[in-house]
mmCIF file of C-alpha atoms in Angstrom:
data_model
loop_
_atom_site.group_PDB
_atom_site.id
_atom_site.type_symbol
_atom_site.label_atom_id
_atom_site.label_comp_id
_atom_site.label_asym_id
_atom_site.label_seq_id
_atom_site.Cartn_x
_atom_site.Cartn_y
_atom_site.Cartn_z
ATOM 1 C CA UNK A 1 30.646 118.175 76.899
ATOM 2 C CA UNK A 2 33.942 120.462 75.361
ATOM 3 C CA UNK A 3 35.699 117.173 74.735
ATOM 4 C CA UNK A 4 32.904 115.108 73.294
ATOM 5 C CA UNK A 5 32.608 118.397 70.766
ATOM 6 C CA UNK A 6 36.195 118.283 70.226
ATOM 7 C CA UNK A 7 36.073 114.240 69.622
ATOM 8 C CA UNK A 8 32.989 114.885 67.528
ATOM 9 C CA UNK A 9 34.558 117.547 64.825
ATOM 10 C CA UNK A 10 37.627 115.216 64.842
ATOM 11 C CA UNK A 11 35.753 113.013 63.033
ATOM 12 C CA UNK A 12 33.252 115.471 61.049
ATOM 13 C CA UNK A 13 34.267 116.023 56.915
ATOM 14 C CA UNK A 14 33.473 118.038 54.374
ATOM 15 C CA UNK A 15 32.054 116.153 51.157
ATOM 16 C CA UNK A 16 30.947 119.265 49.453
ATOM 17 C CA UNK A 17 31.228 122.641 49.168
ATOM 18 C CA UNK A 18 31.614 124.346 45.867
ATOM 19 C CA UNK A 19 29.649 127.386 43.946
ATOM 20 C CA UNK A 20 28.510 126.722 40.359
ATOM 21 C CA UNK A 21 29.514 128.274 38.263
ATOM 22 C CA UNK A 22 32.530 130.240 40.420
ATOM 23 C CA UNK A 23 32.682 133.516 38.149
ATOM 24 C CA UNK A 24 30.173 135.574 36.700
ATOM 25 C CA UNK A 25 28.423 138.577 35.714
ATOM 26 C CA UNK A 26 27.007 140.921 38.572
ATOM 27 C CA UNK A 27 23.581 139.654 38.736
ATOM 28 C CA UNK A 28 23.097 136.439 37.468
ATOM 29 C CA UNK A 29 22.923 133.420 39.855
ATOM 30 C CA UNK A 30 24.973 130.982 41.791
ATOM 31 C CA UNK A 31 24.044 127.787 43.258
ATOM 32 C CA UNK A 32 25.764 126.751 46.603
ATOM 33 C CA UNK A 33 26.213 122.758 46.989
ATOM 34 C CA UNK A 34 27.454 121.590 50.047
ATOM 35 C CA UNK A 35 27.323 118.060 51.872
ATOM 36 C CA UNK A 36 29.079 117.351 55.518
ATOM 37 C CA UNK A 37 29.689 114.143 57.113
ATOM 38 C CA UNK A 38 28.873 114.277 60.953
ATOM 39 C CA UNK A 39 29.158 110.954 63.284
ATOM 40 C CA UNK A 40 25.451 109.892 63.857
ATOM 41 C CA UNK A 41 25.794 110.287 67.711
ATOM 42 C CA UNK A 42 27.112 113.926 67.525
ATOM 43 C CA UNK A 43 24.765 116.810 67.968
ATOM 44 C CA UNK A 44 26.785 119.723 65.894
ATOM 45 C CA UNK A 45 25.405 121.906 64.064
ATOM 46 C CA UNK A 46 26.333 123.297 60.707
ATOM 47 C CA UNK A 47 26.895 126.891 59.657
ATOM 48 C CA UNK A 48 26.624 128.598 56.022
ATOM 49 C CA UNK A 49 28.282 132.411 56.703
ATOM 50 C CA UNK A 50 27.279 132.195 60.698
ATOM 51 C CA UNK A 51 23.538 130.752 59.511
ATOM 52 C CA UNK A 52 22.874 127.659 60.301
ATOM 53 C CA UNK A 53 21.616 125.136 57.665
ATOM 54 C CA UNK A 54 21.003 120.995 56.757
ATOM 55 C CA UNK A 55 24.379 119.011 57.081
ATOM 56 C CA UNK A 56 22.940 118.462 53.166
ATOM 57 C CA UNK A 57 21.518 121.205 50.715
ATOM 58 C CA UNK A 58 22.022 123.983 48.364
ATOM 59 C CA UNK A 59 20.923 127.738 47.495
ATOM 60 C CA UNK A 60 20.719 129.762 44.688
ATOM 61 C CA UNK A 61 22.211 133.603 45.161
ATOM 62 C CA UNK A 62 22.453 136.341 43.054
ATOM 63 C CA UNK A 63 25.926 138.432 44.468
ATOM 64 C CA UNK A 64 26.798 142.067 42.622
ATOM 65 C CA UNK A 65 29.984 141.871 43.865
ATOM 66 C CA UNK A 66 32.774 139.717 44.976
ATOM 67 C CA UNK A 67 31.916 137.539 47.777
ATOM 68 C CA UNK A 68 33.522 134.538 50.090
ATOM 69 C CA UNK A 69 31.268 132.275 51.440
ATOM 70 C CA UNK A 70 32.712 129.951 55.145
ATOM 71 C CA UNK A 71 31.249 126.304 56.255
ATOM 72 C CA UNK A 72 31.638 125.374 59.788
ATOM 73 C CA UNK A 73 30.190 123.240 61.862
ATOM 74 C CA UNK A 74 30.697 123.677 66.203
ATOM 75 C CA UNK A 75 28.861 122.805 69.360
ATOM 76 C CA UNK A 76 29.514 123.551 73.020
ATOM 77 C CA UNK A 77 31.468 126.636 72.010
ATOM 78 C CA UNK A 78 33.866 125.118 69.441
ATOM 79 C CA UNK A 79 34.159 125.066 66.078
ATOM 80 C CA UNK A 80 35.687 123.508 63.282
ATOM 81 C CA UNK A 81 35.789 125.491 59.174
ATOM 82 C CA UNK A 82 35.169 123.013 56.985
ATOM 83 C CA UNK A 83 36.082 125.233 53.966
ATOM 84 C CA UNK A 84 35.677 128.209 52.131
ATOM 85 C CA UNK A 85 34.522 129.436 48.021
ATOM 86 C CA UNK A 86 35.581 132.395 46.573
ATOM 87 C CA UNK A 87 32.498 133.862 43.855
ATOM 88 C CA UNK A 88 34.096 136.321 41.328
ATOM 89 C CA UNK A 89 31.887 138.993 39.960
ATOM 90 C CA UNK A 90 32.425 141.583 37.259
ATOM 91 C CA UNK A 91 30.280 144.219 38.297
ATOM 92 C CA UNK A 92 31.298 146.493 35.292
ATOM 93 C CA UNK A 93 28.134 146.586 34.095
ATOM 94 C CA UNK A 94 26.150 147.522 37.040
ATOM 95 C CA UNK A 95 25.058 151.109 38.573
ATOM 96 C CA UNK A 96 23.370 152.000 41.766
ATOM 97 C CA UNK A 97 20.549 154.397 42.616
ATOM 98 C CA UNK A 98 19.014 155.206 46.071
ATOM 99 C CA UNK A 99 15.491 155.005 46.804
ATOM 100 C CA UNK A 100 15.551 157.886 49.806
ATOM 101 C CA UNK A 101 13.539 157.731 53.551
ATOM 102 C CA UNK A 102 11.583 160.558 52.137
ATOM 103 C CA UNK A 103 10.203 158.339 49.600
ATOM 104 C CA UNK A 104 9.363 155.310 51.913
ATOM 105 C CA UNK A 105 7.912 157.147 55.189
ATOM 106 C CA UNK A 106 5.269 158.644 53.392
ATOM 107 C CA UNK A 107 4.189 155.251 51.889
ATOM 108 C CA UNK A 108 4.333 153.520 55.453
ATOM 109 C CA UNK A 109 2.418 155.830 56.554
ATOM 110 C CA UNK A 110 -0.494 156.035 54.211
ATOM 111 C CA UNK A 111 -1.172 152.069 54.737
ATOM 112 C CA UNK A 112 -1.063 152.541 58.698
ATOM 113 C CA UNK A 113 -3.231 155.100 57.703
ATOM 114 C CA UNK A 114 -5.436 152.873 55.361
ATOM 115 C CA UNK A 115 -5.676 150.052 56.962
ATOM 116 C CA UNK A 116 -6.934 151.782 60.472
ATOM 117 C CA UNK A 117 -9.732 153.594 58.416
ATOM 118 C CA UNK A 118 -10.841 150.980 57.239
ATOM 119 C CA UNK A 119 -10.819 148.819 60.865
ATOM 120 C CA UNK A 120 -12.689 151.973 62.009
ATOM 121 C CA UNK A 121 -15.332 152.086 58.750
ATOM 122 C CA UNK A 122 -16.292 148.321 59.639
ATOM 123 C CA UNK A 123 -19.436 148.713 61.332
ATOM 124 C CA UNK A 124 -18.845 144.908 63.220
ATOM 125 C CA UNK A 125 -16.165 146.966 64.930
ATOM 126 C CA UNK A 126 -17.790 149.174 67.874
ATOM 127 C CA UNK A 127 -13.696 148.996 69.777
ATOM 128 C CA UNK A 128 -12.516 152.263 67.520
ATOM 129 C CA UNK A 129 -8.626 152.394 67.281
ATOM 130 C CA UNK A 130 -6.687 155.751 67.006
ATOM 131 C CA UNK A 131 -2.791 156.872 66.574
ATOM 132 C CA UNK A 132 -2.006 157.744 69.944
ATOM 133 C CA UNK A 133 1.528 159.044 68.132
ATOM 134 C CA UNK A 134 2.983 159.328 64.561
ATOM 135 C CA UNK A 135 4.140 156.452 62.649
ATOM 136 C CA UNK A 136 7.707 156.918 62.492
ATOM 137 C CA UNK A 137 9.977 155.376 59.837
ATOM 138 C CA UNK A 138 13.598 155.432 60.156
ATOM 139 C CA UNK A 139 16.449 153.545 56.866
ATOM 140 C CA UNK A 140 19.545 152.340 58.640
ATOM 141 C CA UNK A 141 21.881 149.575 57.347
ATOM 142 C CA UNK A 142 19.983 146.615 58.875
ATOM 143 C CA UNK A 143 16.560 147.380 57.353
ATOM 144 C CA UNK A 144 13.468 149.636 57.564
ATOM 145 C CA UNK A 145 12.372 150.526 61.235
ATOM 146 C CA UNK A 146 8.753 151.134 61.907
ATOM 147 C CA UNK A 147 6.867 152.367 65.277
ATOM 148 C CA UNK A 148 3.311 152.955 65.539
ATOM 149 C CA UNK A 149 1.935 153.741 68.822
ATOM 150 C CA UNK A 150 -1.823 153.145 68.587
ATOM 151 C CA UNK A 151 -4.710 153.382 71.616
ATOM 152 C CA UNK A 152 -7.965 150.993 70.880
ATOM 153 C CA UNK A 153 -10.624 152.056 72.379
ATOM 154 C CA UNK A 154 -12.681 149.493 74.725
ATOM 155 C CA UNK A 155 -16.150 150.758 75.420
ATOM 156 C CA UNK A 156 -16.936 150.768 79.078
ATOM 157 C CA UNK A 157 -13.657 150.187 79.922
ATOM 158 C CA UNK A 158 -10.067 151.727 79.942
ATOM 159 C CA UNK A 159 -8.394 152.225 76.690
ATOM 160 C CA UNK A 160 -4.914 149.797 76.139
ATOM 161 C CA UNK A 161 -2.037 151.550 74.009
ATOM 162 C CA UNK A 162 -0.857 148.930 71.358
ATOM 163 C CA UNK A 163 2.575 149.645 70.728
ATOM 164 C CA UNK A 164 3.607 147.961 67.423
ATOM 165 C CA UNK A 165 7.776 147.955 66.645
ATOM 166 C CA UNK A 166 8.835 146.114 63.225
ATOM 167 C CA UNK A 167 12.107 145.602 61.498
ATOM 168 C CA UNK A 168 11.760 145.320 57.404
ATOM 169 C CA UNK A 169 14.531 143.747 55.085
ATOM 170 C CA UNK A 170 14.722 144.103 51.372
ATOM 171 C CA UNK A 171 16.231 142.225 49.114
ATOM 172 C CA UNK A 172 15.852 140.381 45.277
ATOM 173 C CA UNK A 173 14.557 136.650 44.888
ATOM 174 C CA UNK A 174 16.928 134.931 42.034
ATOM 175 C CA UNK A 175 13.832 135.183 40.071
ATOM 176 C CA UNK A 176 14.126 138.966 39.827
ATOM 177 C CA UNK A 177 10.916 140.492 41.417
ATOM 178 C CA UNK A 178 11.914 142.905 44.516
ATOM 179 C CA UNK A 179 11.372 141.311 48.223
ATOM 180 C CA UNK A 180 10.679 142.814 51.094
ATOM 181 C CA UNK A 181 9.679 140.507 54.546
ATOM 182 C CA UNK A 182 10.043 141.099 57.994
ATOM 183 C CA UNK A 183 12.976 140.252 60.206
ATOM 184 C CA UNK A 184 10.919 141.290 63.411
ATOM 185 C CA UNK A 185 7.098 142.617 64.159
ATOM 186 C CA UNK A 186 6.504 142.504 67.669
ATOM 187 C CA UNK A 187 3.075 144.095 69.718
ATOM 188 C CA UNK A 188 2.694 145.137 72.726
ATOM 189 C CA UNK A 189 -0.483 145.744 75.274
ATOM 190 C CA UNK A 190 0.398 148.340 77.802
ATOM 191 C CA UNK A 191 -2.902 149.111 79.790
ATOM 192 C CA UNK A 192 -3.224 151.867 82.977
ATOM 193 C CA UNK A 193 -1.092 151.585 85.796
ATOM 194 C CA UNK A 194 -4.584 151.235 87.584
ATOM 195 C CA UNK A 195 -6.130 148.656 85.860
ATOM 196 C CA UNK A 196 -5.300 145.664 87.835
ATOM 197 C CA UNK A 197 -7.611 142.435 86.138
ATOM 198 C CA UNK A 198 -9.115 142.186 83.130
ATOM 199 C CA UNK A 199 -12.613 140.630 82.058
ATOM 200 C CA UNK A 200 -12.452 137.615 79.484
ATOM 201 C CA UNK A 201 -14.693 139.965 77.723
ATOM 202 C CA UNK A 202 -12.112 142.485 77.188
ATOM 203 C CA UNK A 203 -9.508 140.066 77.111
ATOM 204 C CA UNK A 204 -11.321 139.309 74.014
ATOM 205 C CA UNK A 205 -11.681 142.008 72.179
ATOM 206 C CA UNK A 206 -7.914 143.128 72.699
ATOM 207 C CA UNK A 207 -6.783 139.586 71.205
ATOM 208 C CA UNK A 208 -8.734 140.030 68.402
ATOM 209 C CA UNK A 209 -8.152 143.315 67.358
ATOM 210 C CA UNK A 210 -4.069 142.203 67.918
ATOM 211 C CA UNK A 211 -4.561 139.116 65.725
ATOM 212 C CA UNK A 212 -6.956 140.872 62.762
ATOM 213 C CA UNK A 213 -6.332 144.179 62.424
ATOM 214 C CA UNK A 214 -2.826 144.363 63.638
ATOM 215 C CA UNK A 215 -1.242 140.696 62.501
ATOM 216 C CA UNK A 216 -3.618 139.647 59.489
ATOM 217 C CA UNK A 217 -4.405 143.193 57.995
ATOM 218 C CA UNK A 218 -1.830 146.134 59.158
ATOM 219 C CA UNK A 219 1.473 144.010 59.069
ATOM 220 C CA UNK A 220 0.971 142.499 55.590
ATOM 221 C CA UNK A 221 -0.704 145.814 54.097
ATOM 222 C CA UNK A 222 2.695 147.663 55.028
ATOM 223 C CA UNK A 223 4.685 144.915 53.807
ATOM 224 C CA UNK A 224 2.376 144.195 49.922
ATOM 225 C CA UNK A 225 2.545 148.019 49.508
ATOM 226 C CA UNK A 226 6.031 148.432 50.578
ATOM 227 C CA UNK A 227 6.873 145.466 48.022
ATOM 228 C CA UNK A 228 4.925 147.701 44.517
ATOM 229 C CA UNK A 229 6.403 150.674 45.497
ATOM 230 C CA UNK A 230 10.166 149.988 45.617
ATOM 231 C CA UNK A 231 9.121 147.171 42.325
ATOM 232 C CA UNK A 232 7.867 150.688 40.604
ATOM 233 C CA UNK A 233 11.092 152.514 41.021
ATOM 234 C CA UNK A 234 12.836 149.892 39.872
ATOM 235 C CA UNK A 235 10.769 149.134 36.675
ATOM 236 C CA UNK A 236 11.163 153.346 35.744
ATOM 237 C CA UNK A 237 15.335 152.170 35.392
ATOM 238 C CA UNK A 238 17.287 150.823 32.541
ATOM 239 C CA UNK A 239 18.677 147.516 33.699
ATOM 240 C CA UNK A 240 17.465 144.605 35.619
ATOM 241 C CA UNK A 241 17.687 144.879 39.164
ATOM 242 C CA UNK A 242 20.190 142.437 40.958
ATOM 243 C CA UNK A 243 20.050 143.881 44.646
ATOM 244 C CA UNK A 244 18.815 145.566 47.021
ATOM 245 C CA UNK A 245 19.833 146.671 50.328
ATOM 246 C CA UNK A 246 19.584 149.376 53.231
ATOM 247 C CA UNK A 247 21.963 152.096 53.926
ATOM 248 C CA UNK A 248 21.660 154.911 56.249
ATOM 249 C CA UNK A 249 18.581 156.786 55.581
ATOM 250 C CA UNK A 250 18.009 155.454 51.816
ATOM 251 C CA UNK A 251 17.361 151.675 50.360
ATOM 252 C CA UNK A 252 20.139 151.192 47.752
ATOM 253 C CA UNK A 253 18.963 149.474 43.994
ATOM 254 C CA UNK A 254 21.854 147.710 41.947
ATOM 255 C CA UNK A 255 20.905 147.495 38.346
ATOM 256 C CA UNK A 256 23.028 145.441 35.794
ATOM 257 C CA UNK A 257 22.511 145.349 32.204
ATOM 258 C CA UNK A 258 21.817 142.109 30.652
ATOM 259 C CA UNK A 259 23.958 142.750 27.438
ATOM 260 C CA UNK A 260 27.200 143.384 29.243
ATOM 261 C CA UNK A 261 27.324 147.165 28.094
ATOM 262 C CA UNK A 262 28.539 149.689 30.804
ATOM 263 C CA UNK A 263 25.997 151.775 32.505
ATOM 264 C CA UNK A 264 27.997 154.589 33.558
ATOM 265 C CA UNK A 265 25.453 157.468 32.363
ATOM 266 C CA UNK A 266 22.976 155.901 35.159
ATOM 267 C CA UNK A 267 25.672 155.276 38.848
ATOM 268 C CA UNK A 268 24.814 157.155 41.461
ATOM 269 C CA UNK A 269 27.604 154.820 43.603
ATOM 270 C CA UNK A 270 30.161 153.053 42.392
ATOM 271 C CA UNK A 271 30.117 149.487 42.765
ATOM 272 C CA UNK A 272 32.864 148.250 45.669
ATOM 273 C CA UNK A 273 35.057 145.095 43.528
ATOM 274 C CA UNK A 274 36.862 144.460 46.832
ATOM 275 C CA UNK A 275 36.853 140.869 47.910
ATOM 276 C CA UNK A 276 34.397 140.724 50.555
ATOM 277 C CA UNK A 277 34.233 137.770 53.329
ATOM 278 C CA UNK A 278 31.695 137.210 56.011
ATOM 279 C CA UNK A 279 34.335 137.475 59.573
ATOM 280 C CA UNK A 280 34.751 134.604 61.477
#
């Protein structure tokens, strides 16, 4: 398998791979293009930065600072670059603020809070669900870290914890409006050490508070209300916002003026103009 890999990237090329336009102002957009040629009987997959993508395609980013982006392509534990772009960034006219974890907990909280009132209000609902612990929120550099530990409430029947863990990213679209989307949400049942079989009845009920209340109401009411309150510290700045990110215990906002002026009145961080590539 190693040597059919090895006889494979032999013959793979690069057609493409180029970032247009190569230099520009922290904030405004770049568009990727990259093409590989890969034998038709080789299974190898192709890597943008360690994230693998089409052999074909393009994306649009928006860096606010230097940046090298790698192509590779590997299988079987071997790997071929295929090349590597350098994208130059003047980030002169840029400042950062910090939107702090004393800020965001409290907003987590109140749509946990929300949304299980109003689960708990609907009268169709006689399974009542309670926090069986605080929602805790915790900032660190890869994202927004959120546990709830619930107990819903099964009439005639033991009561199941729901456990609920989720992982939050932020970022900006190249259109400009602030993201924010999950890079894990994961639930999980854990009934009494006693309880040994379940009914299909309860069964029931469990899956479909998981699925509505949890899924379909709780995970995209965090996310929605998450997504106006970091857009509404953003919109109280000067400048348009070209990135966002998490750092320990705060998400960080870049702003960049559009008219090329310096914002220095506004940083709260200096902007980092080292050349920075992904490692191998």
């Amino acid at each position: 398998m190693i040597d059919k890999a090895i006889a494979c990237l032999g013959d793979t090329t690069l057609v493409r791979f180029d970032a247009t336009p190569a230099t520009i102002r922290a904030g405004e957009t770049v568009t990727l293009n990259w093409e590989v040629s890969v034998p038709s009987t080789c299974g190898l997959s192709v890597r943008l930065n360690h994230t693998q993508v089409p052999k074909k395609g393009s994306r649009t980013i928006r860096p606010v600072r230097s940046v090298g982006y790698r192509l590779d392509c590997g299988a079987a534990g071997v790997s071929k670059l295929l090349g590597q772009v350098q994208v130059a960034v003047d980030s002169t006219n840029c400042s950062q603020f910090e939107i702090p974890e004393d800020f965001v907990r409290p907003q987590v909280i109140s749509s946990v809070d929300a949304s299980l009132a109003e689960y708990n209000a609907n009268p169709e609902n006689e399974n009542k669900v309670s926090k069986r612990r605080e929602t805790t929120v915790e900032i660190d550099p890869d994202g927004i870290v959120i546990r709830m530990r619930l107990k819903l409430s099964v009439n005639n029947f033991a009561d199941p914890d729901v456990d609920v863990d989720a992982k939050i990213d932020v970022g900006v679209s190249p259109e400009g409006p602030v993201l924010a989307f999950y890079r894990s949400f994961a639930v999980d049942v854990d009934w009494p050490w006693w309880v040994t079989a379940l009914t299909l009845g309860v069964s029931k009920i469990v899956e479909e508070f998981v699925d509505g209340a949890v899924e379909a109401n709780l995970k995209s009411k965090i996310l929605n209300d998450l997504r106006a309150a970091f857009q509404s510290q953003v919109d109280a700045q000067d400048g348009a916002v070209a990135d966002l990110d998490t750092v320990q215990d705060a998400v960080l906002v870049t702003l960049c003026s559009s008219d090329g002026g310096s914002m220095i009145d506004h940083i709260v961080r200096p902007i980092d103009h080292e050349l920075i590539l992904s490692p191998v």
